[in-house]
Amino acid sequence: MLTKRKKLTKKEIKEDKLVEFYYKTQSYIEENKNKVLMYVAAFAIVVVAVIFFLNYRSSRNEEAGKLLSRVMDLYEQGSYLEAIEGKQGTNLVGLKKIVEDFGSTENGETAKIYLANSYAFLGQSEKALEYYDDYSGSNDIYNAAALAGQAGYYASKGEYEKAADLFKKAANVSKINPSRPDYLLRAGINYMKAGQRDEAKALFQIIRDDYKTSTAFAQVDRYFTELN
């Protein structure tokens, strides 16, 4: 006599499917052992390669940091040409060489900003622009500085609206950047020169409201007077 078949619970169905999947997987591995081993080996090679690359990049970045720290004394002393070229016969490698050899590292990207600044201080604005524009590091302060450097170049060429847009962009990279009020002020000044009075007023008002202890705040009232 046939008995009524017991209805499986959801848990039992799930366990049954899991067992089925397990045996199917085992069967596939047995039938395709060489292929599976090849995939595992390939994955292991990729993992090792990634670890090697990350370690290599880290060591390169560390090396660039050491070289950059050595040359910064020259930069801070205002010896910009020496900072760019370095000193032959010493361990002082110039900013230009650091950028050439380590430009893809974070410290190499930082060196681009100081190299661009050095060219700007020497009056070589085209070269400065090249390195400001090439910056692609992850540091917000340097990213803003790169944009402001480009803005300064276009302001010197009389392209006031473009300069203003870049200064504004630099100001908006980070609201905690100590240079933000200065970037806002310079953006406003360039908007004034471009004839965009409302845009200039809006930026000057931010300085008035939010940056009362900044040097930009001490200057902003005279520009408001010019606008009225």
mmCIF file of C-alpha atoms in Angstrom:
data_model
loop_
_atom_site.group_PDB
_atom_site.id
_atom_site.type_symbol
_atom_site.label_atom_id
_atom_site.label_comp_id
_atom_site.label_asym_id
_atom_site.label_seq_id
_atom_site.Cartn_x
_atom_site.Cartn_y
_atom_site.Cartn_z
ATOM 1 C CA MET A 1 0.000 0.000 0.000
ATOM 2 C CA LEU A 2 1.369 3.367 -1.043
ATOM 3 C CA THR A 3 1.882 5.848 1.743
ATOM 4 C CA LYS A 4 1.452 9.569 1.318
ATOM 5 C CA ARG A 5 4.776 11.191 0.443
ATOM 6 C CA LYS A 6 6.020 13.591 3.087
ATOM 7 C CA LYS A 7 6.158 17.216 1.893
ATOM 8 C CA LEU A 8 9.677 18.599 2.061
ATOM 9 C CA THR A 9 10.267 21.767 4.048
ATOM 10 C CA LYS A 10 11.987 24.843 2.512
ATOM 11 C CA LYS A 11 15.060 24.085 4.613
ATOM 12 C CA GLU A 12 15.209 20.505 3.336
ATOM 13 C CA ILE A 13 14.775 21.675 -0.282
ATOM 14 C CA LYS A 14 17.588 24.186 0.199
ATOM 15 C CA GLU A 15 19.856 21.547 1.742
ATOM 16 C CA ASP A 16 19.031 19.123 -1.064
ATOM 17 C CA LYS A 17 19.968 21.694 -3.715
ATOM 18 C CA LEU A 18 23.191 22.468 -1.854
ATOM 19 C CA VAL A 19 24.150 18.788 -1.818
ATOM 20 C CA GLU A 20 23.312 18.519 -5.520
ATOM 21 C CA PHE A 21 25.460 21.608 -6.295
ATOM 22 C CA TYR A 22 28.328 20.145 -4.246
ATOM 23 C CA TYR A 23 28.361 16.875 -6.188
ATOM 24 C CA LYS A 24 28.017 18.639 -9.520
ATOM 25 C CA THR A 25 30.963 20.859 -8.638
ATOM 26 C CA GLN A 26 33.061 17.873 -7.592
ATOM 27 C CA SER A 27 32.170 16.093 -10.803
ATOM 28 C CA TYR A 28 33.101 19.142 -12.900
ATOM 29 C CA ILE A 29 36.455 19.465 -11.130
ATOM 30 C CA GLU A 30 37.249 15.794 -11.695
ATOM 31 C CA GLU A 31 36.337 16.013 -15.378
ATOM 32 C CA ASN A 32 38.185 19.302 -15.934
ATOM 33 C CA LYS A 33 41.048 18.937 -13.475
ATOM 34 C CA ASN A 34 43.737 20.363 -15.766
ATOM 35 C CA LYS A 35 41.632 23.351 -16.754
ATOM 36 C CA VAL A 36 40.736 24.134 -13.125
ATOM 37 C CA LEU A 37 44.371 23.912 -12.040
ATOM 38 C CA MET A 38 45.312 26.242 -14.878
ATOM 39 C CA TYR A 39 42.719 28.805 -13.730
ATOM 40 C CA VAL A 40 43.900 28.557 -10.118
ATOM 41 C CA ALA A 41 47.520 29.017 -11.196
ATOM 42 C CA ALA A 42 46.596 32.007 -13.365
ATOM 43 C CA PHE A 43 44.683 33.614 -10.498
ATOM 44 C CA ALA A 44 47.650 33.065 -8.159
ATOM 45 C CA ILE A 45 49.971 34.728 -10.675
ATOM 46 C CA VAL A 46 47.646 37.743 -10.901
ATOM 47 C CA VAL A 47 47.518 38.038 -7.094
ATOM 48 C CA VAL A 48 51.305 37.878 -6.834
ATOM 49 C CA ALA A 49 51.680 40.426 -9.634
ATOM 50 C CA VAL A 50 49.272 42.837 -7.929
ATOM 51 C CA ILE A 51 51.084 42.508 -4.593
ATOM 52 C CA PHE A 52 54.437 43.035 -6.311
ATOM 53 C CA PHE A 53 53.125 46.112 -8.157
ATOM 54 C CA LEU A 54 51.686 47.662 -4.986
ATOM 55 C CA ASN A 55 54.928 47.061 -3.085
ATOM 56 C CA TYR A 56 56.961 48.451 -5.979
ATOM 57 C CA ARG A 57 54.753 51.552 -6.215
ATOM 58 C CA SER A 58 54.984 52.068 -2.460
ATOM 59 C CA SER A 59 58.785 51.859 -2.497
ATOM 60 C CA ARG A 60 58.959 54.237 -5.465
ATOM 61 C CA ASN A 61 56.712 56.713 -3.686
ATOM 62 C CA GLU A 62 58.879 56.487 -0.564
ATOM 63 C CA GLU A 63 62.011 57.121 -2.628
ATOM 64 C CA ALA A 64 60.392 60.141 -4.314
ATOM 65 C CA GLY A 65 59.433 61.488 -0.873
ATOM 66 C CA LYS A 66 63.032 61.300 0.338
ATOM 67 C CA LEU A 67 64.327 63.111 -2.747
ATOM 68 C CA LEU A 68 61.621 65.757 -2.484
ATOM 69 C CA SER A 69 62.351 66.445 1.191
ATOM 70 C CA ARG A 70 66.038 67.044 0.374
ATOM 71 C CA VAL A 71 65.363 69.611 -2.347
ATOM 72 C CA MET A 72 62.676 71.531 -0.427
ATOM 73 C CA ASP A 73 65.285 73.600 1.444
ATOM 74 C CA LEU A 74 66.401 75.105 -1.865
ATOM 75 C CA TYR A 75 62.794 75.833 -2.817
ATOM 76 C CA GLU A 76 61.991 77.463 0.519
ATOM 77 C CA GLN A 77 65.149 79.589 0.297
ATOM 78 C CA GLY A 78 63.942 80.935 -3.059
ATOM 79 C CA SER A 79 66.689 79.163 -5.027
ATOM 80 C CA TYR A 80 64.181 78.108 -7.645
ATOM 81 C CA LEU A 81 66.580 77.351 -10.501
ATOM 82 C CA GLU A 82 68.661 75.096 -8.250
ATOM 83 C CA ALA A 83 65.495 73.507 -6.937
ATOM 84 C CA ILE A 84 64.507 72.707 -10.516
ATOM 85 C CA GLU A 85 67.883 71.383 -11.640
ATOM 86 C CA GLY A 86 69.333 70.048 -8.374
ATOM 87 C CA LYS A 87 73.049 70.061 -7.562
ATOM 88 C CA GLN A 88 75.365 67.861 -9.556
ATOM 89 C CA GLY A 89 77.739 65.752 -7.511
ATOM 90 C CA THR A 90 75.434 65.785 -4.492
ATOM 91 C CA ASN A 91 72.383 63.844 -3.346
ATOM 92 C CA LEU A 92 70.159 66.834 -4.193
ATOM 93 C CA VAL A 93 68.096 65.687 -7.159
ATOM 94 C CA GLY A 94 66.129 68.512 -8.782
ATOM 95 C CA LEU A 95 62.352 68.743 -8.982
ATOM 96 C CA LYS A 96 62.435 68.254 -12.741
ATOM 97 C CA LYS A 97 64.262 64.928 -12.417
ATOM 98 C CA ILE A 98 61.976 63.788 -9.591
ATOM 99 C CA VAL A 99 58.941 64.457 -11.788
ATOM 100 C CA GLU A 100 60.536 62.695 -14.765
ATOM 101 C CA ASP A 101 61.433 59.593 -12.755
ATOM 102 C CA PHE A 102 58.623 59.430 -10.201
ATOM 103 C CA GLY A 103 55.781 61.459 -11.709
ATOM 104 C CA SER A 104 53.330 58.569 -11.444
ATOM 105 C CA THR A 105 53.722 58.346 -7.646
ATOM 106 C CA GLU A 106 51.900 60.549 -5.148
ATOM 107 C CA ASN A 107 55.109 62.295 -4.062
ATOM 108 C CA GLY A 108 56.082 62.669 -7.707
ATOM 109 C CA GLU A 109 52.740 64.398 -8.295
ATOM 110 C CA THR A 110 53.486 66.713 -5.360
ATOM 111 C CA ALA A 111 56.845 67.550 -6.927
ATOM 112 C CA LYS A 112 54.945 68.754 -10.025
ATOM 113 C CA ILE A 113 53.316 71.519 -7.984
ATOM 114 C CA TYR A 114 56.621 72.739 -6.586
ATOM 115 C CA LEU A 115 58.219 72.478 -10.021
ATOM 116 C CA ALA A 116 55.368 74.512 -11.534
ATOM 117 C CA ASN A 117 55.633 77.087 -8.746
ATOM 118 C CA SER A 118 59.387 77.365 -9.328
ATOM 119 C CA TYR A 119 58.887 78.039 -13.034
ATOM 120 C CA ALA A 120 56.172 80.576 -12.195
ATOM 121 C CA PHE A 121 58.477 82.425 -9.770
ATOM 122 C CA LEU A 122 61.142 82.513 -12.493
ATOM 123 C CA GLY A 123 58.658 84.041 -14.942
ATOM 124 C CA GLN A 124 58.454 80.921 -17.119
ATOM 125 C CA SER A 125 54.667 80.836 -17.136
ATOM 126 C CA GLU A 126 54.218 78.429 -20.060
ATOM 127 C CA LYS A 127 56.324 75.757 -18.367
ATOM 128 C CA ALA A 128 54.530 76.411 -15.084
ATOM 129 C CA LEU A 129 51.145 75.911 -16.768
ATOM 130 C CA GLU A 130 52.306 72.616 -18.264
ATOM 131 C CA TYR A 131 52.987 71.120 -14.839
ATOM 132 C CA TYR A 132 49.979 72.673 -13.105
ATOM 133 C CA ASP A 133 47.784 71.162 -15.806
ATOM 134 C CA ASP A 134 49.527 67.788 -15.538
ATOM 135 C CA TYR A 135 48.907 67.342 -11.804
ATOM 136 C CA SER A 136 46.735 64.306 -11.069
ATOM 137 C CA GLY A 137 47.499 63.497 -7.444
ATOM 138 C CA SER A 138 44.923 62.821 -4.749
ATOM 139 C CA ASN A 139 45.804 65.641 -2.335
ATOM 140 C CA ASP A 140 43.054 68.294 -2.201
ATOM 141 C CA ILE A 141 45.446 71.105 -1.217
ATOM 142 C CA TYR A 142 47.710 70.447 -4.200
ATOM 143 C CA ASN A 143 44.773 69.867 -6.522
ATOM 144 C CA ALA A 144 43.436 73.308 -5.591
ATOM 145 C CA ALA A 145 46.915 74.811 -5.980
ATOM 146 C CA ALA A 146 47.193 73.313 -9.475
ATOM 147 C CA LEU A 147 43.865 74.891 -10.479
ATOM 148 C CA ALA A 148 44.841 78.234 -8.931
ATOM 149 C CA GLY A 149 48.167 78.100 -10.774
ATOM 150 C CA GLN A 150 46.331 77.644 -14.065
ATOM 151 C CA ALA A 151 43.977 80.466 -13.101
ATOM 152 C CA GLY A 152 46.907 82.791 -12.446
ATOM 153 C CA TYR A 153 48.281 82.045 -15.898
ATOM 154 C CA TYR A 154 45.015 82.906 -17.661
ATOM 155 C CA ALA A 155 44.551 86.028 -15.526
ATOM 156 C CA SER A 156 47.990 87.235 -16.681
ATOM 157 C CA LYS A 157 46.847 86.738 -20.281
ATOM 158 C CA GLY A 158 43.684 88.801 -19.732
ATOM 159 C CA GLU A 159 41.378 85.765 -19.928
ATOM 160 C CA TYR A 160 39.527 86.902 -16.820
ATOM 161 C CA GLU A 161 36.423 84.721 -17.032
ATOM 162 C CA LYS A 162 38.467 81.565 -17.526
ATOM 163 C CA ALA A 163 40.739 82.599 -14.658
ATOM 164 C CA ALA A 164 37.734 83.301 -12.425
ATOM 165 C CA ASP A 165 36.168 79.923 -13.177
ATOM 166 C CA LEU A 166 39.411 78.149 -12.287
ATOM 167 C CA PHE A 167 39.897 80.140 -9.070
ATOM 168 C CA LYS A 168 36.311 79.315 -8.095
ATOM 169 C CA LYS A 169 36.911 75.649 -8.884
ATOM 170 C CA ALA A 170 40.071 75.750 -6.738
ATOM 171 C CA ALA A 171 38.080 77.275 -3.872
ATOM 172 C CA ASN A 172 35.485 74.523 -4.083
ATOM 173 C CA VAL A 173 37.908 71.585 -3.982
ATOM 174 C CA SER A 174 37.839 71.680 -0.184
ATOM 175 C CA LYS A 175 36.046 73.973 2.244
ATOM 176 C CA ILE A 176 38.712 73.424 4.894
ATOM 177 C CA ASN A 177 41.588 74.549 2.656
ATOM 178 C CA PRO A 178 43.300 77.531 4.362
ATOM 179 C CA SER A 179 43.719 79.139 0.917
ATOM 180 C CA ARG A 180 39.995 78.952 0.116
ATOM 181 C CA PRO A 181 39.140 82.588 1.048
ATOM 182 C CA ASP A 182 42.037 83.833 -1.077
ATOM 183 C CA TYR A 183 40.860 81.752 -4.038
ATOM 184 C CA LEU A 184 37.329 83.116 -3.584
ATOM 185 C CA LEU A 185 38.656 86.678 -3.507
ATOM 186 C CA ARG A 186 40.739 86.201 -6.641
ATOM 187 C CA ALA A 187 37.811 84.522 -8.383
ATOM 188 C CA GLY A 188 35.618 87.502 -7.497
ATOM 189 C CA ILE A 189 38.195 90.015 -8.709
ATOM 190 C CA ASN A 190 38.491 88.230 -12.034
ATOM 191 C CA TYR A 191 34.711 88.031 -12.396
ATOM 192 C CA MET A 192 34.646 91.803 -11.825
ATOM 193 C CA LYS A 193 37.183 92.269 -14.611
ATOM 194 C CA ALA A 194 35.084 89.988 -16.832
ATOM 195 C CA GLY A 195 32.010 92.136 -16.160
ATOM 196 C CA GLN A 196 30.194 89.476 -14.118
ATOM 197 C CA ARG A 197 29.319 91.689 -11.158
ATOM 198 C CA ASP A 198 26.652 89.464 -9.567
ATOM 199 C CA GLU A 199 28.954 86.447 -9.556
ATOM 200 C CA ALA A 200 31.695 88.559 -7.972
ATOM 201 C CA LYS A 201 29.318 89.871 -5.289
ATOM 202 C CA ALA A 202 28.175 86.362 -4.402
ATOM 203 C CA LEU A 203 31.757 85.199 -3.820
ATOM 204 C CA PHE A 204 32.683 88.315 -1.848
ATOM 205 C CA GLN A 205 29.644 87.720 0.364
ATOM 206 C CA ILE A 206 30.875 84.208 1.203
ATOM 207 C CA ILE A 207 34.134 85.751 2.409
ATOM 208 C CA ARG A 208 32.209 88.304 4.478
ATOM 209 C CA ASP A 209 30.007 85.657 6.068
ATOM 210 C CA ASP A 210 32.390 82.742 6.584
ATOM 211 C CA TYR A 211 35.979 83.998 6.693
ATOM 212 C CA LYS A 212 36.072 86.975 9.033
ATOM 213 C CA THR A 213 39.565 86.168 10.329
ATOM 214 C CA SER A 214 41.161 85.769 6.891
ATOM 215 C CA THR A 215 43.352 88.262 5.051
ATOM 216 C CA ALA A 216 40.825 88.117 2.208
ATOM 217 C CA PHE A 217 38.158 89.476 4.590
ATOM 218 C CA ALA A 218 40.343 92.545 5.262
ATOM 219 C CA GLN A 219 40.367 93.327 1.522
ATOM 220 C CA VAL A 220 36.894 92.377 0.416
ATOM 221 C CA ASP A 221 35.092 95.600 1.455
ATOM 222 C CA ARG A 222 37.008 97.743 -1.019
ATOM 223 C CA TYR A 223 35.895 95.480 -3.853
ATOM 224 C CA PHE A 224 32.311 95.682 -2.643
ATOM 225 C CA THR A 225 32.693 99.474 -2.803
ATOM 226 C CA GLU A 226 33.857 99.240 -6.415
ATOM 227 C CA LEU A 227 30.800 97.150 -7.269
ATOM 228 C CA ASN A 228 28.302 99.639 -5.728
#
